[in-house]
Each structure stands twice: as structure tokens, then as C-alpha cells.
Short mmCIF file of C-alpha atoms and ligand atoms in Angstrom, two decimals:
data_model
loop_
_atom_site.label_atom_id
_atom_site.label_comp_id
_atom_site.label_asym_id
_atom_site.label_seq_id
_atom_site.Cartn_x
_atom_site.Cartn_y
_atom_site.Cartn_z
CA MET H 1 92.03 131.75 109.99
CA ALA H 2 95.76 131.24 110.66
CA THR H 3 96.69 128.98 107.83
CA ARG H 4 99.56 126.61 107.30
CA SER H 5 101.34 127.52 104.02
CA ILE H 6 98.10 128.66 102.28
CA ALA H 7 99.05 126.82 99.21
CA ARG H 8 102.20 125.18 98.04
CA THR H 9 101.36 124.67 94.45
CA GLY H 10 103.17 123.47 91.43
CA MET H 11 104.17 119.92 90.87
CA ALA H 12 107.89 119.71 90.17
CA LEU H 13 108.71 116.78 87.91
CA VAL H 14 112.17 115.49 88.70
CA THR H 15 113.53 113.60 85.69
CA VAL H 16 114.68 110.10 86.44
CA ALA H 17 118.09 110.77 84.81
CA ALA H 18 118.65 113.71 87.18
CA MET H 19 117.42 111.56 90.11
CA ALA H 20 119.76 108.69 89.10
CA ALA H 21 122.74 111.06 88.72
CA LEU H 22 121.93 112.72 92.07
CA TRP H 23 121.46 109.30 93.63
CA THR H 24 124.82 108.11 92.34
CA GLY H 25 126.29 111.51 93.24
CA ASN H 26 127.78 111.69 89.75
CA VAL H 27 126.71 115.20 88.81
CA ALA H 28 128.81 115.15 85.67
CA ALA H 29 126.65 112.29 84.38
CA GLN H 30 123.48 114.38 84.41
CA GLY H 31 121.95 114.30 80.96
CA SER H 32 124.64 112.07 79.50
CA PRO H 33 124.15 108.27 79.42
CA ALA H 34 126.21 106.28 81.94
CA PRO H 35 129.14 104.48 80.26
CA SER H 36 128.51 101.05 78.62
CA LEU H 37 124.71 101.49 78.59
CA GLY H 38 122.67 100.25 75.60
CA THR H 39 121.37 102.63 72.97
CA LYS H 40 117.76 101.57 72.78
CA THR H 41 115.23 104.33 72.13
CA TYR H 42 111.52 104.73 72.86
CA ALA H 43 110.83 103.12 69.48
CA ASP H 44 112.35 99.92 70.90
CA MET H 45 110.00 99.91 73.89
CA HIS H 46 107.06 97.47 73.79
CA VAL H 47 105.10 98.09 76.97
CA GLY H 48 102.56 95.94 78.76
CA PHE H 49 100.69 98.38 81.03
CA ILE H 50 98.48 96.95 83.81
CA GLN H 51 96.01 99.57 85.11
CA THR H 52 93.82 99.18 88.22
CA GLY H 53 90.57 100.06 86.48
CA SER H 54 88.70 103.33 85.89
CA GLU H 55 87.48 104.12 89.41
CA SER H 56 88.06 107.88 89.59
CA GLY H 57 88.94 111.15 87.86
CA TRP H 58 92.50 110.66 89.07
CA ARG H 59 92.61 107.25 87.39
CA ALA H 60 91.29 108.65 84.12
CA ALA H 61 94.07 111.30 84.16
CA ASN H 62 96.69 108.64 84.96
CA THR H 63 95.54 106.45 82.07
CA ALA H 64 95.43 109.41 79.67
CA SER H 65 98.96 110.38 80.74
CA PHE H 66 100.29 106.94 79.69
CA LYS H 67 98.32 106.69 76.45
CA GLU H 68 99.07 110.24 75.28
CA THR H 69 102.75 110.14 76.23
CA ALA H 70 103.21 106.77 74.50
CA THR H 71 101.81 108.27 71.30
CA GLN H 72 104.06 111.32 71.63
CA LEU H 73 107.18 109.21 72.21
CA GLY H 74 106.34 106.51 69.65
CA ILE H 75 106.10 103.77 72.28
CA ASP H 76 104.20 100.54 71.44
CA LEU H 77 101.72 100.42 74.35
CA HIS H 78 99.57 97.41 75.22
CA PHE H 79 97.10 98.77 77.77
CA TYR H 80 95.23 96.41 80.11
CA ASP H 81 92.33 97.57 82.37
CA ALA H 82 91.97 95.14 85.30
CA GLN H 83 88.53 96.50 86.23
CA GLY H 84 89.40 96.58 89.91
CA LYS H 85 90.26 92.85 90.16
CA VAL H 86 93.66 91.71 91.47
CA GLU H 87 93.31 88.31 89.78
CA ASN H 88 92.95 90.09 86.44
CA GLN H 89 96.18 91.98 87.08
CA VAL H 90 98.11 88.82 87.97
CA SER H 91 96.93 86.93 84.88
CA ALA H 92 97.64 89.92 82.61
CA PHE H 93 101.12 90.20 84.14
CA HIS H 94 101.70 86.47 83.47
CA ASN H 95 100.54 86.88 79.86
CA PHE H 96 102.90 89.80 79.30
CA ASN H 97 105.72 87.70 80.79
CA GLN H 98 104.97 84.99 78.25
CA ASP H 99 104.88 87.45 75.34
CA PRO H 100 108.37 87.73 73.72
CA SER H 101 107.43 91.01 72.01
CA ILE H 102 106.94 92.76 75.40
CA ASN H 103 110.16 94.10 76.99
CA VAL H 104 108.73 96.51 79.60
CA ILE H 105 105.91 95.89 82.10
CA ILE H 106 104.34 98.75 84.11
CA LEU H 107 102.02 98.01 87.03
CA ALA H 108 99.57 100.19 89.00
CA ALA H 109 98.91 97.78 91.83
CA LEU H 110 95.48 97.13 93.35
CA ASP H 111 97.02 95.61 96.49
CA THR H 112 100.47 95.28 97.99
CA THR H 113 101.07 91.51 98.23
CA SER H 114 99.81 89.60 95.16
CA TYR H 115 102.65 90.05 92.65
CA ASP H 116 105.75 88.18 93.91
CA ASP H 117 105.35 85.17 91.58
CA VAL H 118 104.78 87.18 88.41
CA LEU H 119 107.59 89.59 89.36
CA LYS H 120 110.00 86.64 89.71
CA GLU H 121 108.69 85.27 86.41
CA ALA H 122 109.33 88.67 84.76
CA GLN H 123 112.85 88.79 86.14
CA ALA H 124 113.57 85.30 84.77
CA ALA H 125 112.15 86.42 81.40
CA GLY H 126 114.40 89.52 81.37
CA LYS H 127 111.53 92.04 81.42
CA THR H 128 112.09 95.57 82.73
CA VAL H 129 109.42 96.21 85.40
CA VAL H 130 108.40 99.62 86.74
CA ILE H 131 105.81 100.08 89.51
CA GLU H 132 103.78 103.27 89.11
CA ASP H 133 101.30 105.09 91.35
CA ARG H 134 100.96 102.63 94.27
CA ARG H 135 103.80 100.97 96.19
CA ILE H 136 103.87 97.20 96.75
CA ASP H 137 105.48 95.10 99.53
CA ALA H 138 107.58 92.98 97.15
CA ASP H 139 111.41 92.83 97.43
CA PRO H 140 112.70 95.91 95.51
CA SER H 141 115.22 93.72 93.72
CA LEU H 142 112.24 92.36 91.76
CA TYR H 143 111.56 95.65 89.96
CA LEU H 144 113.57 98.55 88.50
CA THR H 145 111.94 101.42 90.43
CA TYR H 146 108.64 102.67 91.91
CA ILE H 147 107.37 106.10 90.86
CA GLY H 148 104.52 107.40 92.93
CA SER H 149 103.30 109.61 95.75
CA ASP H 150 104.17 109.66 99.43
CA PHE H 151 100.71 108.64 100.61
CA VAL H 152 101.71 108.71 104.29
CA ASN H 153 102.73 112.33 103.86
CA GLU H 154 99.41 113.05 102.14
CA GLY H 155 97.75 111.72 105.30
CA HIS H 156 99.94 114.04 107.39
CA GLU H 157 98.98 117.01 105.22
CA ALA H 158 95.29 116.11 105.46
CA ALA H 159 95.49 115.99 109.26
CA ALA H 160 97.33 119.32 109.35
CA ALA H 161 94.64 120.90 107.16
CA MET H 162 91.88 119.47 109.38
CA CYS H 163 93.66 120.78 112.50
CA THR H 164 93.62 124.27 111.02
CA LEU H 165 89.97 123.95 110.01
CA LEU H 166 88.93 122.77 113.50
CA GLN H 167 91.19 125.08 115.52
CA ASP H 168 88.19 126.94 117.00
CA SER H 169 86.14 123.78 117.55
CA THR H 170 86.01 122.32 121.08
CA SER H 171 84.98 118.88 119.77
CA LYS H 172 87.15 117.34 117.02
CA ASN H 173 85.45 114.12 115.91
CA VAL H 174 86.44 113.25 112.36
CA ALA H 175 84.80 110.59 110.21
CA GLU H 176 86.99 108.81 107.67
CA ILE H 177 85.90 107.55 104.26
CA SER H 178 88.82 105.40 103.23
CA GLY H 179 89.95 104.14 99.84
CA ALA H 180 89.62 100.58 98.58
CA VAL H 181 90.69 97.96 101.12
CA GLY H 182 94.23 96.69 100.48
CA ALA H 183 95.32 99.60 98.27
CA SER H 184 98.57 101.18 99.52
CA ALA H 185 97.10 104.63 98.77
CA ALA H 186 94.36 103.91 101.31
CA THR H 187 96.48 102.12 103.92
CA ASP H 188 99.18 104.80 103.91
CA ARG H 189 96.85 107.84 103.91
CA ALA H 190 95.00 106.35 106.89
CA LYS H 191 98.33 105.73 108.65
CA GLY H 192 99.59 109.24 107.94
CA PHE H 193 96.39 110.91 109.15
CA ARG H 194 96.46 108.93 112.41
CA GLU H 195 100.14 109.73 112.95
CA ALA H 196 99.42 113.48 112.79
CA MET H 197 95.85 113.91 114.06
CA GLY H 198 97.01 113.88 117.68
CA ASP H 199 98.82 117.16 117.07
CA CYS H 200 95.55 119.00 117.71
CA GLY H 201 93.42 116.41 119.51
CA ILE H 202 91.47 115.05 116.55
CA THR H 203 89.92 111.60 117.06
CA ILE H 204 88.26 109.15 114.66
CA PRO H 205 85.50 107.66 116.85
CA ASP H 206 84.89 103.91 116.62
CA GLY H 207 82.50 103.05 113.83
CA LEU H 208 83.22 106.22 111.87
CA SER H 209 85.80 104.82 109.46
CA GLN H 210 84.72 102.82 106.41
CA THR H 211 85.68 102.37 102.75
CA GLY H 212 83.90 104.31 100.05
CA ASN H 213 85.61 102.28 97.32
CA TRP H 214 86.98 105.49 95.77
CA GLY H 215 83.49 106.39 94.47
CA VAL H 216 80.66 108.89 95.04
CA PRO H 217 77.67 106.53 95.54
CA ASP H 218 79.32 104.23 98.14
CA SER H 219 80.80 107.23 99.98
CA LYS H 220 77.43 109.00 100.09
CA ALA H 221 75.83 105.90 101.60
CA VAL H 222 78.64 105.53 104.14
CA MET H 223 78.40 109.18 105.23
CA ALA H 224 74.59 108.98 105.45
CA ALA H 225 74.95 105.97 107.73
CA PHE H 226 77.51 107.80 109.89
CA LEU H 227 75.08 110.74 110.27
CA GLN H 228 72.29 108.32 111.16
CA LYS H 229 74.53 107.03 113.95
CA THR H 230 75.59 110.47 115.29
CA LYS H 231 75.54 114.16 114.44
CA ASP H 232 78.57 114.75 116.69
CA ILE H 233 80.92 114.91 113.67
CA GLN H 234 82.98 118.05 113.04
CA GLY H 235 85.05 116.85 110.08
CA VAL H 236 85.36 114.27 107.30
CA PHE H 237 88.65 112.94 105.91
CA ALA H 238 87.96 111.42 102.48
CA HIS H 239 90.75 109.52 100.72
CA ASN H 240 89.95 110.96 97.28
CA ASP H 241 87.78 113.63 95.64
CA GLU H 242 84.93 111.28 94.66
CA GLU H 243 84.63 110.15 98.28
CA ALA H 244 84.62 113.78 99.47
CA ILE H 245 81.86 114.59 96.96
CA GLY H 246 79.78 111.65 98.23
CA ALA H 247 80.21 112.87 101.81
CA ILE H 248 79.23 116.42 100.79
CA GLN H 249 76.02 115.16 99.17
CA ALA H 250 75.09 113.14 102.29
CA ILE H 251 75.79 116.11 104.57
CA GLN H 252 73.49 118.28 102.42
CA ASP H 253 70.79 115.58 102.44
CA ALA H 254 71.00 115.63 106.25
CA GLY H 255 70.19 119.35 106.20
CA LEU H 256 73.69 120.39 107.25
CA VAL H 257 76.14 122.68 105.44
CA PRO H 258 79.32 120.96 104.19
CA GLY H 259 82.39 123.15 104.60
CA LYS H 260 80.73 124.93 107.56
CA ASP H 261 78.83 122.60 109.93
CA ILE H 262 81.16 119.75 108.94
CA LYS H 263 84.63 120.45 107.49
CA VAL H 264 85.64 118.29 104.51
CA VAL H 265 89.20 117.40 103.46
CA GLY H 266 89.86 115.37 100.30
CA VAL H 267 92.85 114.04 98.34
CA ASP H 268 93.78 114.17 94.62
CA ALA H 269 92.91 117.80 93.72
CA THR H 270 91.28 116.90 90.43
CA ALA H 271 89.14 119.39 88.50
CA ASP H 272 86.11 118.15 90.43
CA GLY H 273 87.95 118.78 93.68
CA PHE H 274 88.57 122.35 92.60
CA LYS H 275 84.90 122.80 91.69
CA TYR H 276 83.83 121.90 95.24
CA MET H 277 86.56 124.03 96.81
CA ILE H 278 85.43 126.98 94.68
CA ASP H 279 81.84 126.61 95.97
CA GLY H 280 83.18 126.20 99.51
CA THR H 281 81.78 122.75 100.31
CA LEU H 282 85.26 121.15 100.15
CA ASN H 283 87.60 122.97 102.53
CA ALA H 284 90.95 121.48 101.51
CA ASP H 285 92.34 119.13 98.86
CA ILE H 286 95.70 117.37 99.14
CA GLU H 287 97.25 117.04 95.70
CA CYS H 288 98.22 113.66 94.25
CA ASN H 289 99.91 113.78 90.86
CA PRO H 290 98.49 111.39 88.20
CA LEU H 291 100.68 112.62 85.33
CA LEU H 292 103.47 110.10 85.92
CA ALA H 293 103.99 108.70 82.39
CA PRO H 294 106.99 110.81 81.26
CA GLN H 295 109.00 109.88 84.36
CA VAL H 296 107.95 106.22 84.18
CA TYR H 297 108.81 105.81 80.50
CA GLU H 298 112.15 107.58 81.03
CA ALA H 299 112.98 105.21 83.88
CA ALA H 300 111.92 102.18 81.81
CA LEU H 301 114.15 103.27 78.92
CA ALA H 302 117.09 103.71 81.31
CA GLY H 303 116.41 100.22 82.66
CA LEU H 304 116.08 98.76 79.16
CA ASN H 305 119.53 100.20 78.44
CA GLY H 306 120.96 98.47 81.48
CA ASP H 307 121.01 101.38 83.92
CA THR H 308 120.75 99.87 87.42
CA THR H 309 121.51 103.08 89.34
CA LEU H 310 117.94 104.35 89.62
CA PRO H 311 116.59 104.93 93.14
CA LYS H 312 114.01 102.32 94.17
CA TRP H 313 111.47 105.07 94.85
CA VAL H 314 110.99 108.36 92.99
CA PRO H 315 108.38 110.27 95.03
CA SER H 316 106.15 112.79 93.26
CA GLN H 317 106.32 116.46 94.25
CA GLU H 318 102.87 117.67 95.35
CA GLY H 319 101.04 120.53 97.09
CA GLN H 320 97.82 121.36 98.92
CA PHE H 321 94.90 123.61 98.03
CA PHE H 322 92.37 125.37 100.27
CA ALA H 323 88.93 126.88 99.72
CA ALA H 324 90.32 129.75 101.81
CA GLN H 325 92.49 130.74 98.83
CA GLY H 326 89.30 132.13 97.33
CA ALA H 327 87.30 131.27 94.19
CA ASP H 328 89.24 133.58 91.85
CA ALA H 329 92.64 132.25 92.82
CA LEU H 330 91.44 128.65 92.58
CA GLN H 331 89.82 129.30 89.20
CA GLY H 332 93.16 130.71 88.03
CA ILE H 333 95.04 127.61 89.17
CA LEU H 334 92.43 125.27 87.75
CA ALA H 335 92.81 126.90 84.34
CA THR H 336 96.47 125.82 84.27
CA ARG H 337 95.84 122.19 85.16
CA LYS H 338 95.48 119.21 82.80
CA TYR H 339 93.13 117.13 84.97
O1 LIG S 1 93.86 108.88 95.03
C1 LIG S 1 92.27 107.66 93.73
C2 LIG S 1 92.47 106.52 92.79
O2 LIG S 1 96.26 105.40 93.56
C3 LIG S 1 96.72 107.66 94.04
O3 LIG S 1 93.59 105.82 93.29
C4 LIG S 1 95.76 106.69 93.44
C5 LIG S 1 94.38 106.74 94.01
C6 LIG S 1 93.70 108.09 93.92
O4 LIG S 1 91.38 105.75 92.64
O5 LIG S 1 91.45 108.66 93.23
#
């Protein structure tokens, strides 16, 4: 199977200071604080962190990254789990705005449009705000920076992987199990996949795209319903590993072989994703880096010290993994990973 860059592994973490210096083109400033900045340290940071919920392995790794790194750096972290509800996030954000002891607010956004009022309130209250994981549609002047993945590009990579997997297939009907409605991770991955699927004649037939809410049970039910409707499906694009696992289970229940009769491409590349690639039922997994805390805290500290030169988006560096790399190689990579 002619492959496209078998595997570009290794997440490169670009420090925010280096990014800021590169952005401002002031190489000499790398590593040294910009003139007239404050001298606050991590011990001065009192963070209100607003998480989406606990919907996936990726989310668990993201939460652990923030809790563990805060302990390591001596940051006072106030962690809030919104349990998948936007209204919970908005009210938590408002409460942090009202709390004089909180000087930094970090948001992993459930949707892209619900935060303008609390962002303006935070700005008026002099809070430093960093958006992590998922982009929002608010005016960038309302937050310091956004640190997160290029989800559109992840969609492109997923389509490229599916093109390779279906290169010998005359029919290229792909079912899509999308992420939670309204989440930028879902909207952008869907957009990216559609932008690139035409490269090899892939189509997503009407009625074969539905949300799996980032979870195994809903995704299994969705895929079972798709297979009830038609067996003329050659591939599945799942927006995260849990959704891919749900699809795999439904394909097996239908008496078909996932990874062979129907190709499966997922996103995240968590430990579970590797497990299913190693047994060959998941053909490809597009990496999405959850370990964002060090970069986010570094950016917040820079902001707290008055640094306004940070880029408005610091994209994560990510790779792709393929079952075709072989079980041994994948086991070796998995052994080096934290999630
Ligand atoms: O892909 C999924 C999680 O926002 C990148 O959210 C994140 C996504 C991730 O539920 O597993």
C-alpha cells in the first residue's frame, strides 16, 4: 500500500516565549523577558479553569495535564467541570470574573459563540484570559491567546488517510460520526474532511453523517443505524477515538470486519486508539495533543506580566499513525506516550 508519510510522529511543543519572540521577530528577546514587563511568577497565578466535562480519554488527559502541571509549578488552580453544559461554563466564567482572588481564567469551550459577555466582563475586571483546546468565534481582542489544534488540518489528514486506504476501492462511500454539535473540533474536522475528500472521489452519502457525542455508546448506535440503512459503506470517519471504537463494535455486530470490509479513521490517537490500531480494526488515527498545560500556563504568566506580543493562535504540532506501521512499531510508540 503506497502510503503518505507512514508516520510523522513526535509532538513538538513550541514554547510561547519562543513563539512570541519569533512573532515579534525579536530573536534577541528569546528567553529573556521583554523590557518593562512585570515580575510575577507562577506562585502569583490564581487560575479559574473551565473544562468542558469528562467526555473522552482525550479530555481526561487534558484535565490531568492542567492539574499535574499546576502542582508542579505551584499554581493555585480552581478547576471547574461544566459536565458538557454551555450554561454551566458561562455561569462559572461569571463567578470567576466576580472573584477578586482569580487573576487568570482558562476556557476549553463547548461551543464557539456563547462567551462574548463574560469575556467583556473579564476584560473590564482585568483578568488574563487564555482559550485552550477549542477555538471560539469571539473578537481576539477579548482574550490573550488561543492554544489548540488545527482541527481543519486534522480533517484534511483524515481524508488523505482514507484516500490511501480506499485507493483500490471502486466505490468510496464514507460514513461520518461527528463530534458534539457546536464544538469547533467537530465543525472544523468535518469542514477539513470535506475540503480534501474530493481529491480521490470520496463522498459522504446523505443520511450517513450524524453526531456520536464523542462517546462509544452513541456512536455504536449511530453506526448500527447506518448499516441498517445500507451496507454500501467502504469507510468511516470518526471525529475521535471513542466514536471510532463505537463504529468498530457496530461493524463487528453486523458480521463485517472493521479495518478490512470497512476502513476506519479516527482522531486523537489516545492509548485506546493505539490498542485498536495494533489489532488492526482502526486503520489510521490523526493525533490531537491534549498535553497543553505547560504552554497555556506560560502564556498566562506572560500575559499577567503585561506581555501583549503573543500570537492570537499557537497551533499544536501533531502527527498521524497507521495500523500499517505494524503492531511492534505502534507498541514501541505507545510505550513512550503519556495518554
Ligand atoms: O478530539 C475529543 C474531545 O476538543 C480536541 O474533544 C478536543 C476533542 C477531542 O472530547 O476526544
